[in-house]
Structure formats: C-alpha cells, structure tokens
C-alpha cells in the first residue's frame, strides 16, 4: 500500500519536500561547513512574552516566526476583551496572502467572513481560507476570548480592509 499526503492525496514519493535545504552529514551541533545547526525543536512559554496592543481591547504576540528560526509558519496568541473585536483584515506575506488557523482556548465569540458568521467557544478550531479573504473576530462573551493562531508563512503582516 502506497502512502499518500493527507492534504493533497498525492503519493508521498511524488510530493516535493517542504524542507529542500540539504544539510549534509551532521557532526554534533556543527555542520560540515562549520555553521551551527539549529535545534529541530524550539519551546517557549506564553508567560515569557507580553502581548502587545493591536487596538483597544485586543492584544497579541507572535511567539515563533523567522527571527526565532521558523521557516514556513508563524505561531502566536491573542486576547480580545468582552465586546471588543479585531477589525476586518487579512494576512499578507510579501506580495501574497496566507491562511490563518486558530484554536480557542477560553471565552466565546464569533468569526465573520463576508456575510457568514460562525460562533466560537473554547475548543473551537477555525481556518480562514481562501487566504486573500477578509475576516474579523469578535468577543461576544463576558470574559476574555483567548486563542492560539497559526499562519502558513513567516513575516506575516495584518492588512486591514480599506
């Protein structure tokens, strides 16, 4: 039985590698060319970084991105106070746009894409696709809405709808 990619169903042998940089034979933590090899795992704690204000009542921080060694994704956390919302926006990397996914840790809210509104609660997963679509997230509850977000790229910028 041939294994297939879970997302595109292509045979794994036909699917290009996501990490195409050859690393050669490794010797401890140093590559043959003398460059230090980054650890394949990076761990941090939410308490290690303060969330910064986006708009009044909305805070966020990116914990992993290119400066922290991420090559293909960004990972962060956000909080929205009761009755507040992240304005309508999308996520840009260079000349293109990237998808956002998030997981609600605590609180209640709603996500809006165009005319479609979906409720959010602790345990909700959400993916914003297509990447170029504008969306907003609003806290409809009585306590802070907290979620972890992930972007399919590094150096992601929030682009507000004009």
PDB file of C-alpha atoms in Angstrom:
ATOM      1  CA  UNK A   1       0.000   0.000   0.000  1.00  0.00           C
ATOM      2  CA  UNK A   2       1.455   3.336  -1.048  1.00  0.00           C
ATOM      3  CA  UNK A   3       1.277   6.179   1.481  1.00  0.00           C
ATOM      4  CA  UNK A   4      -0.345   9.454   0.380  1.00  0.00           C
ATOM      5  CA  UNK A   5      -0.269  13.047   1.599  1.00  0.00           C
ATOM      6  CA  UNK A   6      -3.234  13.698   3.909  1.00  0.00           C
ATOM      7  CA  UNK A   7      -3.901  17.153   2.441  1.00  0.00           C
ATOM      8  CA  UNK A   8      -3.482  16.643  -1.324  1.00  0.00           C
ATOM      9  CA  UNK A   9      -3.628  12.809  -1.578  1.00  0.00           C
ATOM     10  CA  UNK A  10      -0.543  12.742  -3.842  1.00  0.00           C
ATOM     11  CA  UNK A  11       1.734   9.735  -3.376  1.00  0.00           C
ATOM     12  CA  UNK A  12       4.419  10.733  -0.882  1.00  0.00           C
ATOM     13  CA  UNK A  13       7.166   9.750  -3.299  1.00  0.00           C
ATOM     14  CA  UNK A  14       5.771  12.285  -5.841  1.00  0.00           C
ATOM     15  CA  UNK A  15       5.239  15.132  -3.376  1.00  0.00           C
ATOM     16  CA  UNK A  16       8.066  17.683  -3.181  1.00  0.00           C
ATOM     17  CA  UNK A  17       9.768  18.017   0.170  1.00  0.00           C
ATOM     18  CA  UNK A  18       8.810  21.047   2.238  1.00  0.00           C
ATOM     19  CA  UNK A  19      12.368  21.280   3.520  1.00  0.00           C
ATOM     20  CA  UNK A  20      14.581  21.301   0.445  1.00  0.00           C
ATOM     21  CA  UNK A  21      17.756  22.635   2.051  1.00  0.00           C
ATOM     22  CA  UNK A  22      20.301  19.808   2.126  1.00  0.00           C
ATOM     23  CA  UNK A  23      22.090  19.594   5.436  1.00  0.00           C
ATOM     24  CA  UNK A  24      24.767  17.057   4.632  1.00  0.00           C
ATOM     25  CA  UNK A  25      26.355  14.776   7.193  1.00  0.00           C
ATOM     26  CA  UNK A  26      25.895  16.192  10.662  1.00  0.00           C
ATOM     27  CA  UNK A  27      28.588  16.130  13.336  1.00  0.00           C
ATOM     28  CA  UNK A  28      27.049  17.019  16.671  1.00  0.00           C
ATOM     29  CA  UNK A  29      25.712  20.578  16.540  1.00  0.00           C
ATOM     30  CA  UNK A  30      28.041  21.727  13.746  1.00  0.00           C
ATOM     31  CA  UNK A  31      27.518  21.222  10.018  1.00  0.00           C
ATOM     32  CA  UNK A  32      30.435  20.126   7.771  1.00  0.00           C
ATOM     33  CA  UNK A  33      30.819  23.733   6.557  1.00  0.00           C
ATOM     34  CA  UNK A  34      31.320  24.891  10.159  1.00  0.00           C
ATOM     35  CA  UNK A  35      27.890  26.513  10.577  1.00  0.00           C
ATOM     36  CA  UNK A  36      25.999  25.858  13.782  1.00  0.00           C
ATOM     37  CA  UNK A  37      22.959  23.607  13.329  1.00  0.00           C
ATOM     38  CA  UNK A  38      19.721  24.875  14.811  1.00  0.00           C
ATOM     39  CA  UNK A  39      17.867  22.596  17.142  1.00  0.00           C
ATOM     40  CA  UNK A  40      14.932  20.929  15.371  1.00  0.00           C
ATOM     41  CA  UNK A  41      12.728  21.875  18.325  1.00  0.00           C
ATOM     42  CA  UNK A  42      12.064  25.219  19.965  1.00  0.00           C
ATOM     43  CA  UNK A  43       9.950  25.621  23.102  1.00  0.00           C
ATOM     44  CA  UNK A  44       8.702  28.741  24.839  1.00  0.00           C
ATOM     45  CA  UNK A  45       6.017  29.576  27.374  1.00  0.00           C
ATOM     46  CA  UNK A  46       3.157  32.039  26.973  1.00  0.00           C
ATOM     47  CA  UNK A  47       4.292  33.781  30.177  1.00  0.00           C
ATOM     48  CA  UNK A  48       7.710  34.514  28.606  1.00  0.00           C
ATOM     49  CA  UNK A  49       6.367  37.215  26.280  1.00  0.00           C
ATOM     50  CA  UNK A  50       3.900  40.044  26.872  1.00  0.00           C
ATOM     51  CA  UNK A  51       1.029  40.537  24.462  1.00  0.00           C
ATOM     52  CA  UNK A  52       1.051  43.920  22.717  1.00  0.00           C
ATOM     53  CA  UNK A  53      -1.952  46.120  21.926  1.00  0.00           C
ATOM     54  CA  UNK A  54      -3.382  45.844  18.397  1.00  0.00           C
ATOM     55  CA  UNK A  55      -6.408  48.082  19.001  1.00  0.00           C
ATOM     56  CA  UNK A  56      -8.062  48.957  22.338  1.00  0.00           C
ATOM     57  CA  UNK A  57      -9.187  45.713  23.969  1.00  0.00           C
ATOM     58  CA  UNK A  58      -7.212  43.448  21.607  1.00  0.00           C
ATOM     59  CA  UNK A  59      -3.721  42.107  22.350  1.00  0.00           C
ATOM     60  CA  UNK A  60      -1.458  39.646  20.550  1.00  0.00           C
ATOM     61  CA  UNK A  61       2.094  38.366  20.281  1.00  0.00           C
ATOM     62  CA  UNK A  62       3.908  36.192  17.771  1.00  0.00           C
ATOM     63  CA  UNK A  63       5.985  33.569  19.580  1.00  0.00           C
ATOM     64  CA  UNK A  64       7.562  31.804  16.602  1.00  0.00           C
ATOM     65  CA  UNK A  65       8.448  33.421  13.288  1.00  0.00           C
ATOM     66  CA  UNK A  66      11.559  33.756  11.104  1.00  0.00           C
ATOM     67  CA  UNK A  67      13.627  35.535  13.825  1.00  0.00           C
ATOM     68  CA  UNK A  68      13.036  32.548  16.120  1.00  0.00           C
ATOM     69  CA  UNK A  69      14.074  30.100  13.407  1.00  0.00           C
ATOM     70  CA  UNK A  70      10.705  29.190  11.873  1.00  0.00           C
ATOM     71  CA  UNK A  71      10.928  28.580   8.131  1.00  0.00           C
ATOM     72  CA  UNK A  72       7.335  28.039   6.998  1.00  0.00           C
ATOM     73  CA  UNK A  73       4.898  29.132   9.704  1.00  0.00           C
ATOM     74  CA  UNK A  74       4.238  31.680  12.417  1.00  0.00           C
ATOM     75  CA  UNK A  75       2.623  30.866  15.750  1.00  0.00           C
ATOM     76  CA  UNK A  76       1.155  33.314  18.244  1.00  0.00           C
ATOM     77  CA  UNK A  77      -1.512  34.059  20.838  1.00  0.00           C
ATOM     78  CA  UNK A  78      -4.210  36.706  21.118  1.00  0.00           C
ATOM     79  CA  UNK A  79      -6.772  38.007  23.604  1.00  0.00           C
ATOM     80  CA  UNK A  80      -9.935  40.012  22.963  1.00  0.00           C
ATOM     81  CA  UNK A  81     -11.797  41.728  25.815  1.00  0.00           C
ATOM     82  CA  UNK A  82     -15.603  41.344  26.108  1.00  0.00           C
ATOM     83  CA  UNK A  83     -17.443  43.406  23.483  1.00  0.00           C
ATOM     84  CA  UNK A  84     -14.253  44.155  21.506  1.00  0.00           C
ATOM     85  CA  UNK A  85     -13.129  42.852  18.125  1.00  0.00           C
ATOM     86  CA  UNK A  86     -10.218  42.531  15.763  1.00  0.00           C
ATOM     87  CA  UNK A  87     -11.117  44.797  12.816  1.00  0.00           C
ATOM     88  CA  UNK A  88     -11.750  43.313   9.357  1.00  0.00           C
ATOM     89  CA  UNK A  89      -8.381  42.202   7.961  1.00  0.00           C
ATOM     90  CA  UNK A  90      -6.379  39.578   6.069  1.00  0.00           C
ATOM     91  CA  UNK A  91      -2.776  38.388   6.311  1.00  0.00           C
ATOM     92  CA  UNK A  92      -0.056  39.310   3.836  1.00  0.00           C
ATOM     93  CA  UNK A  93       3.427  37.907   3.278  1.00  0.00           C
ATOM     94  CA  UNK A  94       5.313  39.861   0.636  1.00  0.00           C
ATOM     95  CA  UNK A  95       3.085  40.117  -2.436  1.00  0.00           C
ATOM     96  CA  UNK A  96       0.799  37.239  -1.439  1.00  0.00           C
ATOM     97  CA  UNK A  97      -1.625  36.238   1.284  1.00  0.00           C
ATOM     98  CA  UNK A  98      -1.551  33.352   3.753  1.00  0.00           C
ATOM     99  CA  UNK A  99      -4.172  31.287   5.525  1.00  0.00           C
ATOM    100  CA  UNK A 100      -4.731  31.667   9.252  1.00  0.00           C
ATOM    101  CA  UNK A 101      -5.849  28.952  11.594  1.00  0.00           C
ATOM    102  CA  UNK A 102      -6.668  29.354  15.246  1.00  0.00           C
ATOM    103  CA  UNK A 103      -7.784  27.399  18.295  1.00  0.00           C
ATOM    104  CA  UNK A 104      -9.943  28.984  21.007  1.00  0.00           C
ATOM    105  CA  UNK A 105      -8.606  28.312  24.493  1.00  0.00           C
ATOM    106  CA  UNK A 106     -11.176  30.256  26.517  1.00  0.00           C
ATOM    107  CA  UNK A 107     -14.182  32.513  26.037  1.00  0.00           C
ATOM    108  CA  UNK A 108     -16.954  32.968  23.492  1.00  0.00           C
ATOM    109  CA  UNK A 109     -17.020  34.911  20.270  1.00  0.00           C
ATOM    110  CA  UNK A 110     -17.772  34.912  16.584  1.00  0.00           C
ATOM    111  CA  UNK A 111     -15.764  34.974  13.402  1.00  0.00           C
ATOM    112  CA  UNK A 112     -17.083  36.785  10.344  1.00  0.00           C
ATOM    113  CA  UNK A 113     -16.061  36.236   6.720  1.00  0.00           C
ATOM    114  CA  UNK A 114     -18.182  38.386   4.405  1.00  0.00           C
ATOM    115  CA  UNK A 115     -21.814  37.725   5.348  1.00  0.00           C
ATOM    116  CA  UNK A 116     -21.034  34.401   7.040  1.00  0.00           C
ATOM    117  CA  UNK A 117     -20.866  34.458  10.857  1.00  0.00           C
ATOM    118  CA  UNK A 118     -19.844  31.422  12.912  1.00  0.00           C
ATOM    119  CA  UNK A 119     -19.869  31.125  16.711  1.00  0.00           C
ATOM    120  CA  UNK A 120     -16.665  30.395  18.613  1.00  0.00           C
ATOM    121  CA  UNK A 121     -16.207  28.843  22.049  1.00  0.00           C
ATOM    122  CA  UNK A 122     -13.448  27.125  23.981  1.00  0.00           C
ATOM    123  CA  UNK A 123     -12.303  24.173  21.891  1.00  0.00           C
ATOM    124  CA  UNK A 124     -13.249  25.703  18.508  1.00  0.00           C
ATOM    125  CA  UNK A 125     -10.844  25.319  15.590  1.00  0.00           C
ATOM    126  CA  UNK A 126     -11.119  27.712  12.649  1.00  0.00           C
ATOM    127  CA  UNK A 127      -9.266  28.097   9.343  1.00  0.00           C
ATOM    128  CA  UNK A 128      -9.504  31.243   7.191  1.00  0.00           C
ATOM    129  CA  UNK A 129      -9.471  30.123   3.575  1.00  0.00           C
ATOM    130  CA  UNK A 130      -9.064  31.346   0.898  1.00  0.00           C
ATOM    131  CA  UNK A 131      -6.035  33.231   2.128  1.00  0.00           C
ATOM    132  CA  UNK A 132      -6.978  36.526   0.460  1.00  0.00           C
ATOM    133  CA  UNK A 133     -10.361  36.654   2.256  1.00  0.00           C
ATOM    134  CA  UNK A 134     -11.041  39.406   4.782  1.00  0.00           C
ATOM    135  CA  UNK A 135     -12.303  38.379   8.230  1.00  0.00           C
ATOM    136  CA  UNK A 136     -12.895  39.669  11.769  1.00  0.00           C
ATOM    137  CA  UNK A 137     -13.129  38.095  15.219  1.00  0.00           C
ATOM    138  CA  UNK A 138     -15.379  39.482  17.974  1.00  0.00           C
ATOM    139  CA  UNK A 139     -15.749  38.615  21.657  1.00  0.00           C
ATOM    140  CA  UNK A 140     -19.460  38.052  22.361  1.00  0.00           C
ATOM    141  CA  UNK A 141     -18.951  36.667  25.864  1.00  0.00           C
ATOM    142  CA  UNK A 142     -18.451  38.051  29.354  1.00  0.00           C
ATOM    143  CA  UNK A 143     -14.810  37.012  29.784  1.00  0.00           C
ATOM    144  CA  UNK A 144     -11.648  37.450  27.721  1.00  0.00           C
ATOM    145  CA  UNK A 145     -11.576  35.458  24.468  1.00  0.00           C
ATOM    146  CA  UNK A 146      -8.165  33.736  24.248  1.00  0.00           C
ATOM    147  CA  UNK A 147      -6.836  31.838  21.257  1.00  0.00           C
ATOM    148  CA  UNK A 148      -3.698  30.466  19.644  1.00  0.00           C
ATOM    149  CA  UNK A 149      -3.165  31.398  15.988  1.00  0.00           C
ATOM    150  CA  UNK A 150      -1.009  29.946  13.250  1.00  0.00           C
ATOM    151  CA  UNK A 151      -0.131  31.397   9.847  1.00  0.00           C
ATOM    152  CA  UNK A 152       1.104  29.493   6.796  1.00  0.00           C
ATOM    153  CA  UNK A 153       4.197  31.656   6.387  1.00  0.00           C
ATOM    154  CA  UNK A 154       6.692  33.862   8.198  1.00  0.00           C
ATOM    155  CA  UNK A 155       6.866  37.646   8.366  1.00  0.00           C
ATOM    156  CA  UNK A 156       3.067  37.887   8.273  1.00  0.00           C
ATOM    157  CA  UNK A 157       1.561  41.387   8.282  1.00  0.00           C
ATOM    158  CA  UNK A 158      -2.048  42.208   9.167  1.00  0.00           C
ATOM    159  CA  UNK A 159      -3.671  44.176   6.337  1.00  0.00           C
ATOM    160  CA  UNK A 160      -6.870  45.984   7.365  1.00  0.00           C
ATOM    161  CA  UNK A 161      -9.728  46.358   4.922  1.00  0.00           C
ATOM    162  CA  UNK A 162      -9.798  49.896   3.494  1.00  0.00           C
TER     163      UNK A 162
END
